[in-house]
mmCIF file of C-alpha atoms in Angstrom:
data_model
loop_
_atom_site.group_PDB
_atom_site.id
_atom_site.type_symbol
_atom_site.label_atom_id
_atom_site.label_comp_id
_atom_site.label_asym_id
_atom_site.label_seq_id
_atom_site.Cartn_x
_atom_site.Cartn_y
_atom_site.Cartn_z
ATOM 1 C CA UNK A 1 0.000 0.000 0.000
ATOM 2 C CA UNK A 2 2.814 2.262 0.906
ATOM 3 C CA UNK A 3 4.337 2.045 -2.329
ATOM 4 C CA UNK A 4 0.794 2.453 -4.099
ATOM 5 C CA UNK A 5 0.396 5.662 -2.220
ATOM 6 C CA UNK A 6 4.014 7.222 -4.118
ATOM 7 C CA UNK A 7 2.653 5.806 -7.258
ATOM 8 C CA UNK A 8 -0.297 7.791 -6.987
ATOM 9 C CA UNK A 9 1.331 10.733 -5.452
ATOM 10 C CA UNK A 10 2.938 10.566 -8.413
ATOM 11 C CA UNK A 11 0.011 10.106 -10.986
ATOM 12 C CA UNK A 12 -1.437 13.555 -8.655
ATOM 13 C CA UNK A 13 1.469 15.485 -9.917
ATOM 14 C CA UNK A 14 1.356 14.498 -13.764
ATOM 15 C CA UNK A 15 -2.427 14.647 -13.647
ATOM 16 C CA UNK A 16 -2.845 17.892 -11.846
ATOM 17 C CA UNK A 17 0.129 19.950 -13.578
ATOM 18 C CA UNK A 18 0.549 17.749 -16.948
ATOM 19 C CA UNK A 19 -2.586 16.282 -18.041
ATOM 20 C CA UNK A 20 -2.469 12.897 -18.971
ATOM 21 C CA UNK A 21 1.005 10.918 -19.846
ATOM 22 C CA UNK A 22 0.904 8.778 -22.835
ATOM 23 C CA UNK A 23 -1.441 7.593 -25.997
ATOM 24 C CA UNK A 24 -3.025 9.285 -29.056
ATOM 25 C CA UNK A 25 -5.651 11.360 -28.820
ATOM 26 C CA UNK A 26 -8.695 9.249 -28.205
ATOM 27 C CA UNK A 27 -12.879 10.400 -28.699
ATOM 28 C CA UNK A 28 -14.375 13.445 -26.955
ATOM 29 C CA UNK A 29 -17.824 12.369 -25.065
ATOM 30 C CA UNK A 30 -19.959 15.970 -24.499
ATOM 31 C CA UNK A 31 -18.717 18.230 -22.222
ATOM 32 C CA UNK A 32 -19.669 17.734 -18.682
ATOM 33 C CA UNK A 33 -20.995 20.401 -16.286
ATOM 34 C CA UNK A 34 -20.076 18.856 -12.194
ATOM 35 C CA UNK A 35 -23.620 17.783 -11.851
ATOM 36 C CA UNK A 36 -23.172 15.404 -14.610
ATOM 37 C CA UNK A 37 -25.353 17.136 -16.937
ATOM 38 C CA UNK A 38 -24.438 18.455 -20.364
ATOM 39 C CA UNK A 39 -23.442 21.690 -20.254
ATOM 40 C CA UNK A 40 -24.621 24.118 -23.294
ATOM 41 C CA UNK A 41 -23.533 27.348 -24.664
ATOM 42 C CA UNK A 42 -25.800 30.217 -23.043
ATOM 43 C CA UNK A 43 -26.061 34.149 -23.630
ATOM 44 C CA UNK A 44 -26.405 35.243 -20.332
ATOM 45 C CA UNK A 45 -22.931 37.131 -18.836
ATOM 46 C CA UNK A 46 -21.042 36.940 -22.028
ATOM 47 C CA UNK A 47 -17.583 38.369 -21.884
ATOM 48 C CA UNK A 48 -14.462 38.853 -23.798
ATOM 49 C CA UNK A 49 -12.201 35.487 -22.935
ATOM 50 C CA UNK A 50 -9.519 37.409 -24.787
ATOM 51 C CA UNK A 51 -9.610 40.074 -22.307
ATOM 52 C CA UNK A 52 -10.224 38.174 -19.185
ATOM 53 C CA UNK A 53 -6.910 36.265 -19.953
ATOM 54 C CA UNK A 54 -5.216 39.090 -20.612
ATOM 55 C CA UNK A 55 -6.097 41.293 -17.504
ATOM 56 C CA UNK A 56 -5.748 38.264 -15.007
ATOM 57 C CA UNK A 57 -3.935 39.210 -11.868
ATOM 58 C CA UNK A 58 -0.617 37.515 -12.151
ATOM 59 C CA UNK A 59 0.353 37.086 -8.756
ATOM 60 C CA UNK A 60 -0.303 34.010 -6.694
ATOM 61 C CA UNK A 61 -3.733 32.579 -5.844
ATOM 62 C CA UNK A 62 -4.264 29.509 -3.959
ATOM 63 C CA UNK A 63 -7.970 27.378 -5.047
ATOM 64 C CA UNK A 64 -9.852 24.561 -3.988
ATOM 65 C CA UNK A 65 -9.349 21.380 -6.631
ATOM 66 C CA UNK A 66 -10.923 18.832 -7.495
ATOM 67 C CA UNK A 67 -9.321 15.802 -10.379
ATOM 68 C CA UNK A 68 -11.220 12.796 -11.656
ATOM 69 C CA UNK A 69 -9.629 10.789 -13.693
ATOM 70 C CA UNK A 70 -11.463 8.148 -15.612
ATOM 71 C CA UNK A 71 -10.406 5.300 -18.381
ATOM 72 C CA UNK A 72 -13.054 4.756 -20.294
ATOM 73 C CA UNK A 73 -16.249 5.929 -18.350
ATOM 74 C CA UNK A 74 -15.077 4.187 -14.880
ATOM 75 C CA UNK A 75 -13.382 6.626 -12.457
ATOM 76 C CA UNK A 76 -10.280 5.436 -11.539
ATOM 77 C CA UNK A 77 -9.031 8.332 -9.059
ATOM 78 C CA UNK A 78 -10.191 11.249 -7.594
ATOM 79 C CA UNK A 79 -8.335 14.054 -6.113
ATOM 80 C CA UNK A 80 -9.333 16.592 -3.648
ATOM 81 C CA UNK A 81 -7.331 19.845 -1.660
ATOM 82 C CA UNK A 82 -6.237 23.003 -2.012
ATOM 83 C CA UNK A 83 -2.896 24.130 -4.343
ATOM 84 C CA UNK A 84 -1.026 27.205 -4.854
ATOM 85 C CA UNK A 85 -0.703 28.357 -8.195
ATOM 86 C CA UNK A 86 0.832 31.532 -9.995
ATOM 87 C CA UNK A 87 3.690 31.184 -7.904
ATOM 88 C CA UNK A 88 7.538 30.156 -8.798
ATOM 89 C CA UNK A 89 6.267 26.548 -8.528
ATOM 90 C CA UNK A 90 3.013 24.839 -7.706
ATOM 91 C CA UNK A 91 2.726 23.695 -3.906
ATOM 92 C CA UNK A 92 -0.340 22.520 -1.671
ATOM 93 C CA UNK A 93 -2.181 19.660 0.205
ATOM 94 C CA UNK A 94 -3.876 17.205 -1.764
ATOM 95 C CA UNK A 95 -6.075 13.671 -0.886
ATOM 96 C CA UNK A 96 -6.206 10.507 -3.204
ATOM 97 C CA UNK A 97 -8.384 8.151 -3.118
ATOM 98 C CA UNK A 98 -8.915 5.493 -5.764
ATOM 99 C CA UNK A 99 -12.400 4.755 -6.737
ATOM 100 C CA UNK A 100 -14.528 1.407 -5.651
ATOM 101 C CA UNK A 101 -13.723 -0.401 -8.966
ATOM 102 C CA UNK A 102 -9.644 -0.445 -8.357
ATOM 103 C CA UNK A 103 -8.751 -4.021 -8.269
ATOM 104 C CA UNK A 104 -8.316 -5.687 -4.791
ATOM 105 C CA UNK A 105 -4.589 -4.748 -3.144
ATOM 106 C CA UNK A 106 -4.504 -1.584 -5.939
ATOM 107 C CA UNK A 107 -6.592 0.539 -3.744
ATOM 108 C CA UNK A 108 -4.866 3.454 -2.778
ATOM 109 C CA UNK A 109 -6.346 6.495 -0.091
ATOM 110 C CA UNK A 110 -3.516 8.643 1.177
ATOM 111 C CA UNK A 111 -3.073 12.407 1.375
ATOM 112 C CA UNK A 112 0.266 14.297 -0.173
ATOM 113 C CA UNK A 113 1.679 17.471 0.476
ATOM 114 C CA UNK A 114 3.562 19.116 -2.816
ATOM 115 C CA UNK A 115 6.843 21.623 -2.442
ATOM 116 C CA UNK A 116 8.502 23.232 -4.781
ATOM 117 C CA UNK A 117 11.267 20.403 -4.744
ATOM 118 C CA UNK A 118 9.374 17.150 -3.224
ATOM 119 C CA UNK A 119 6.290 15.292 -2.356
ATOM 120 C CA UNK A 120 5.354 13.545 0.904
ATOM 121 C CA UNK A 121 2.788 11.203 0.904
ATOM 122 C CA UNK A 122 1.246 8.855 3.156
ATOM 123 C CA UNK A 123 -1.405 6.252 3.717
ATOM 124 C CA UNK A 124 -4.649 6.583 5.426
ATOM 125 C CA UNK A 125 -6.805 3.810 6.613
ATOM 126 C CA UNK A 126 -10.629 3.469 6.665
ATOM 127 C CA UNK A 127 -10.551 3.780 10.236
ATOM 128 C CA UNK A 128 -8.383 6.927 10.275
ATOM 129 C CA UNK A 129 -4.936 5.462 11.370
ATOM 130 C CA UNK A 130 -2.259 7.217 8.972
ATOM 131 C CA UNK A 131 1.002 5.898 7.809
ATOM 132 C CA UNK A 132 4.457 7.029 7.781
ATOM 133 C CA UNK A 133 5.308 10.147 5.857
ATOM 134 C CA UNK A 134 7.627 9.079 2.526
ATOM 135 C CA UNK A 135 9.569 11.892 0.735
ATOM 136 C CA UNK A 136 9.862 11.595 -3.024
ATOM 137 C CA UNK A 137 12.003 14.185 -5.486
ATOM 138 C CA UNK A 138 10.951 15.985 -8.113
ATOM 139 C CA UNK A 139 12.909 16.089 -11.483
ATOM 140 C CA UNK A 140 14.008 19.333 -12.755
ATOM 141 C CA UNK A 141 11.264 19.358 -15.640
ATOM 142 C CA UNK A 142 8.445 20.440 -12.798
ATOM 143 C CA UNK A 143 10.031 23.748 -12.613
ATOM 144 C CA UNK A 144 9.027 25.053 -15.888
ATOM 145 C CA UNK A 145 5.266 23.413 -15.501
ATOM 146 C CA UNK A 146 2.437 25.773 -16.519
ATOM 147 C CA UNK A 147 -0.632 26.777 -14.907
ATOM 148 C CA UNK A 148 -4.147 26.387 -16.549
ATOM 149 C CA UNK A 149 -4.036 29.743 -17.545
ATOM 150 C CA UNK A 150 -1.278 28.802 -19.813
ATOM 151 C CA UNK A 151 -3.141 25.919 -21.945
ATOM 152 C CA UNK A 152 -6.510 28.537 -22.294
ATOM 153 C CA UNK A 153 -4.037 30.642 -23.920
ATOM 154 C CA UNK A 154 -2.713 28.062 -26.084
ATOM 155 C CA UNK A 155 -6.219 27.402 -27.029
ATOM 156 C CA UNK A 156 -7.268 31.309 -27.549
ATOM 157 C CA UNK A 157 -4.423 31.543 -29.955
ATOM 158 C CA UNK A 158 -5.531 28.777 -32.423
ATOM 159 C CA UNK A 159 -8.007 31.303 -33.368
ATOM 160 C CA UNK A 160 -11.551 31.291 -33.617
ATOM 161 C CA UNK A 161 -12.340 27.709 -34.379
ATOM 162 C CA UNK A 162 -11.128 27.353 -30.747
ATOM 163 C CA UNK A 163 -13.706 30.198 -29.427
ATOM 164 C CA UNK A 164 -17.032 28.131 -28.131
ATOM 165 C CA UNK A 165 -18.831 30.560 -26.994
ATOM 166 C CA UNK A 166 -19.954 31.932 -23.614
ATOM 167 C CA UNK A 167 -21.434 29.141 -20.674
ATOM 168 C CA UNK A 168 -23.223 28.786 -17.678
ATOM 169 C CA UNK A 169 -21.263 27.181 -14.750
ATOM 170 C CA UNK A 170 -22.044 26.552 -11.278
ATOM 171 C CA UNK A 171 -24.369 29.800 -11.727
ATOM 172 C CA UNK A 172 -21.840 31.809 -12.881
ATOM 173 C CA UNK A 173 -20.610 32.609 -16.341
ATOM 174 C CA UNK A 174 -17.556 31.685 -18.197
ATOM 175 C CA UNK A 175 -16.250 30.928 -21.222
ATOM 176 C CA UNK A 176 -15.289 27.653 -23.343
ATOM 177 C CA UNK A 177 -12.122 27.067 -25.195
ATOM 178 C CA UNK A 178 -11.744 23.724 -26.964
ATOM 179 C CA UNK A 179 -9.435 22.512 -29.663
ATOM 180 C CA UNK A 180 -6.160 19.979 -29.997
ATOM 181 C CA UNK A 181 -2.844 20.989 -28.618
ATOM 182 C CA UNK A 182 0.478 19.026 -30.280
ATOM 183 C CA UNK A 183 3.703 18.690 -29.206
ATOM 184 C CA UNK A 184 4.856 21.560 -30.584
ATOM 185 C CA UNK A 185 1.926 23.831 -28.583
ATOM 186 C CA UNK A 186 3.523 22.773 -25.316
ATOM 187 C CA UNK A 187 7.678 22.932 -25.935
ATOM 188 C CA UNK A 188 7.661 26.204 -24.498
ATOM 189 C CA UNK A 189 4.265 25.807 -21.739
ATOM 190 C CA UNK A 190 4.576 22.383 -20.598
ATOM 191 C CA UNK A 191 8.202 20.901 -20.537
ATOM 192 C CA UNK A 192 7.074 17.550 -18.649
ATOM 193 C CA UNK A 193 4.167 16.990 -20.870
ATOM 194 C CA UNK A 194 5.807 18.032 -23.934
ATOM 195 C CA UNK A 195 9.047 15.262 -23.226
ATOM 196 C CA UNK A 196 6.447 12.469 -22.463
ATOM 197 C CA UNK A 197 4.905 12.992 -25.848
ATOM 198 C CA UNK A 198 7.588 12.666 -27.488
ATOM 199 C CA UNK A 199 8.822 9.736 -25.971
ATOM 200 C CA UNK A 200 5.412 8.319 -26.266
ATOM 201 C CA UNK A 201 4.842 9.655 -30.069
ATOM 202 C CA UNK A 202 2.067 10.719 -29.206
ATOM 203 C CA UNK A 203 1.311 13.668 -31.632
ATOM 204 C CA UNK A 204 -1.514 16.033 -30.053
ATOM 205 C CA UNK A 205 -4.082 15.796 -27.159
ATOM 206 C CA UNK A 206 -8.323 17.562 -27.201
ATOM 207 C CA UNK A 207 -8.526 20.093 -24.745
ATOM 208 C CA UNK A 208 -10.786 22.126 -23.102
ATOM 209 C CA UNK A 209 -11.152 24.951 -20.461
ATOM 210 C CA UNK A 210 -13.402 27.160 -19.005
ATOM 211 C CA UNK A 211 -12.758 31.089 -18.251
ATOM 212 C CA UNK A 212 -14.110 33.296 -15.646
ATOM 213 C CA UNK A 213 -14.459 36.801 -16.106
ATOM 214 C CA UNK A 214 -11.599 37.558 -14.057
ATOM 215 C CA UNK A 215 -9.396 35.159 -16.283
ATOM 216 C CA UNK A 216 -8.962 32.179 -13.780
ATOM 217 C CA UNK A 217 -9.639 28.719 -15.362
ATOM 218 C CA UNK A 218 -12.715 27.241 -13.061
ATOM 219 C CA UNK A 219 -12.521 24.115 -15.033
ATOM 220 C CA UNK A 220 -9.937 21.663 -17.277
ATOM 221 C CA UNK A 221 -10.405 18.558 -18.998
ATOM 222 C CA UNK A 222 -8.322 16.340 -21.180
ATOM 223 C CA UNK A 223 -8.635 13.487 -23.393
ATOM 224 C CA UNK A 224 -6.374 10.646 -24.615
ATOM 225 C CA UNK A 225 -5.697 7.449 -25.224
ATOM 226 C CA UNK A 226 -3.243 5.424 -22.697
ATOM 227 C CA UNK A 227 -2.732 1.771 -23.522
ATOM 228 C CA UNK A 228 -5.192 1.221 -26.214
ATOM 229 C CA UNK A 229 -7.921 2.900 -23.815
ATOM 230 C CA UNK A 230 -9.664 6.351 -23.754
ATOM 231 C CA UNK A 231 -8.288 8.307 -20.771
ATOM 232 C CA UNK A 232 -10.234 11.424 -19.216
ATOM 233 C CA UNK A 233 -9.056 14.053 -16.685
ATOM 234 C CA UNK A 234 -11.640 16.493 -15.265
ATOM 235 C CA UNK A 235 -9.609 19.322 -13.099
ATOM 236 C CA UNK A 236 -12.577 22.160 -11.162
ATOM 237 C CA UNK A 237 -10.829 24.977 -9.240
ATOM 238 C CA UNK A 238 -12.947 27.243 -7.032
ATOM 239 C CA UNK A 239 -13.000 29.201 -4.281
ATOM 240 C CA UNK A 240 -10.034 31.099 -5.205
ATOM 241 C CA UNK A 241 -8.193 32.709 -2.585
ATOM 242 C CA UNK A 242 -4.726 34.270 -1.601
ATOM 243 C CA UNK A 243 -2.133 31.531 -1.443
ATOM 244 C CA UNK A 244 -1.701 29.340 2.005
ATOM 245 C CA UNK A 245 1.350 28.196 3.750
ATOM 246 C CA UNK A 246 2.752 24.374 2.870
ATOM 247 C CA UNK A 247 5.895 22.947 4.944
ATOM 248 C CA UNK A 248 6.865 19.650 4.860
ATOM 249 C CA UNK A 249 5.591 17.637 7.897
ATOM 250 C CA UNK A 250 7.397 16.877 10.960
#
C-alpha cells in the first residue's frame, strides 16, 4: 500500500500539472458540467475570454481542486485539496483516493503534500490510522510546468475555431475554449508533458477549459488514449483565494 500511495502521489502530480502521460488522442464524449449534466452554450454574462486572460492578476492565488480521472467511463481516481498556483512553482495539500472499482490490493487512499522540490505522501486507513510520511524528489522538468491559464491561452491563440462561446457554470458565467494541442503547442508551456509525448509519439491531445471573467480557469479537462484505452481528466478549481502556507511535515 505504501508504495501504491508514491505511485499515486505521483500520478497527482502528472495529472494535476501535466494532463495525462501517454497515448493518441482518443474520442471526446460531451462536455460535462459537475452535476453530470451536459453543459450548453448560453447568452447570459457573455464576456471577452480574450480580455479576461489578458487582464488576469498575475500574482499568486491559492484554489480549492478537485481531479477525476477516468479510463473509459469508470473513475479510476479522484483528487481533492487546495494548491497554490501563480507562484515560482506549484505547492499545496492534496487527498487521493482510488475509486470502488480499483482491483483488490490496488486501492490506494492517502493524502500528499507538494513543495517546490518534493512530495510527501502517506497512507490513510478506513478507520483513520495514517502511515508514515515518505519523501519523493521531483525532477528538474516540474520547474518550468504551466498553470491552466497557460493551456486557455494556447487554445485562444488557435483562433476562432477554438472560441465556443460563452457558458453557464455553477451559476456563474464563463467561457469555453476547446481545440487539440500538439507537441509543438507545449515545448515552451509544458516541458514535462511536452518530453512524455515525445517519448510516447504521441502527436496532439483535445482540450478544453473554461474562463471566468476575471481570467482564472474554473474548469480543465483532457482526453487521450493510454494503452489502447480512452483516458479522461476532469480538473474544477474554485474558491479562489490568496495563497496558504505548505511545509513539509514533521
Amino acid at each position: 500500500m505504501r508504495h501504491l500511495a508514491i505511485v499515486a502521489a505521483g500520478i497527482a502530480v502528472t495529472v494535476l500539472l501535466t494532463g495525462c502521460g501517454a497515448g493518441d488522442a482518443g474520442q471526446r464524449p460531451a462536455p460535462k458540467s459537475k452535476s453530470g449534466t451536459a453543459v450548453t452554450p448560453k447568452s447570459v454574462g457573455a464576456f471577452e475570454v480574450e480580455a479576461a486572460l489578458k487582464n488576469a492578476d498575475p500574482a499568486p492565488y491559492s484554489a480549492h481542486i478537485t481531479s477525476e480521472s477516468y479510463l473509459g467511463s469508470t473513475l479510476g481516481l479522484v483528487m481533492t485539496g487546495r494548491m497554490n498556483l501563480n507562484g515560482s512553482a506549484p505547492t499545496g495539500k492534496m487527498t487521493l483516493k482510488t475509486s470502488d472499482s480499483a482491483p483488490e490490493g490496488q486501492a490506494v487512499n492517502a493524502e500528499t503534500i507538494l513543495l517546490e522540490n518534493a512530495t510527501y505522501t502517506r497512507t490513510l486507513d478506513d478507520d483513520g490510522t495514517a502511515g508514515e510520511w515518505q519523501r519523493a524528489g521531483l525532477d528538474s522538468a516540474g520547474a518550468g510546468v504551466a498553470d491552466y491559464g497557460a493551456y486557455a491561452q494556447l487554445l485562444l491563440d488557435l483562433g476562432p475555431k477554438a472560441q465556443k462561446g460563452s457558458e453557464e457554470m455553477d451559476g456563474a458565467p464563463t467561457y469555453r475554449l476547446s481545440g487539440k494541442l500538439t507537441q509543438d503547442h507545449l515545448r515552451a508551456v509544458d516541458r514535462r508533458l511536452y518530453d512524455r509525448m515525445r517519448s510516447t509519439g504521441t502527436e496532439e491531445f483535445d482540450c478544453d477549459v473554461w474562463v471566468n471573467e476575471v481570467g482564472r480557469v474554473v474548469r480543465f479537462e483532457q482526453w487521450m488514449k493510454a494503452s489502447g484505452s480512452s483516458a479522461h481528466n476532469v480538473v474544477t478549481l474554485k474558491n479562489f483565494s490568496a495563497p496558504v502556507p505548505v511545509s513539509a511535515p514533521e
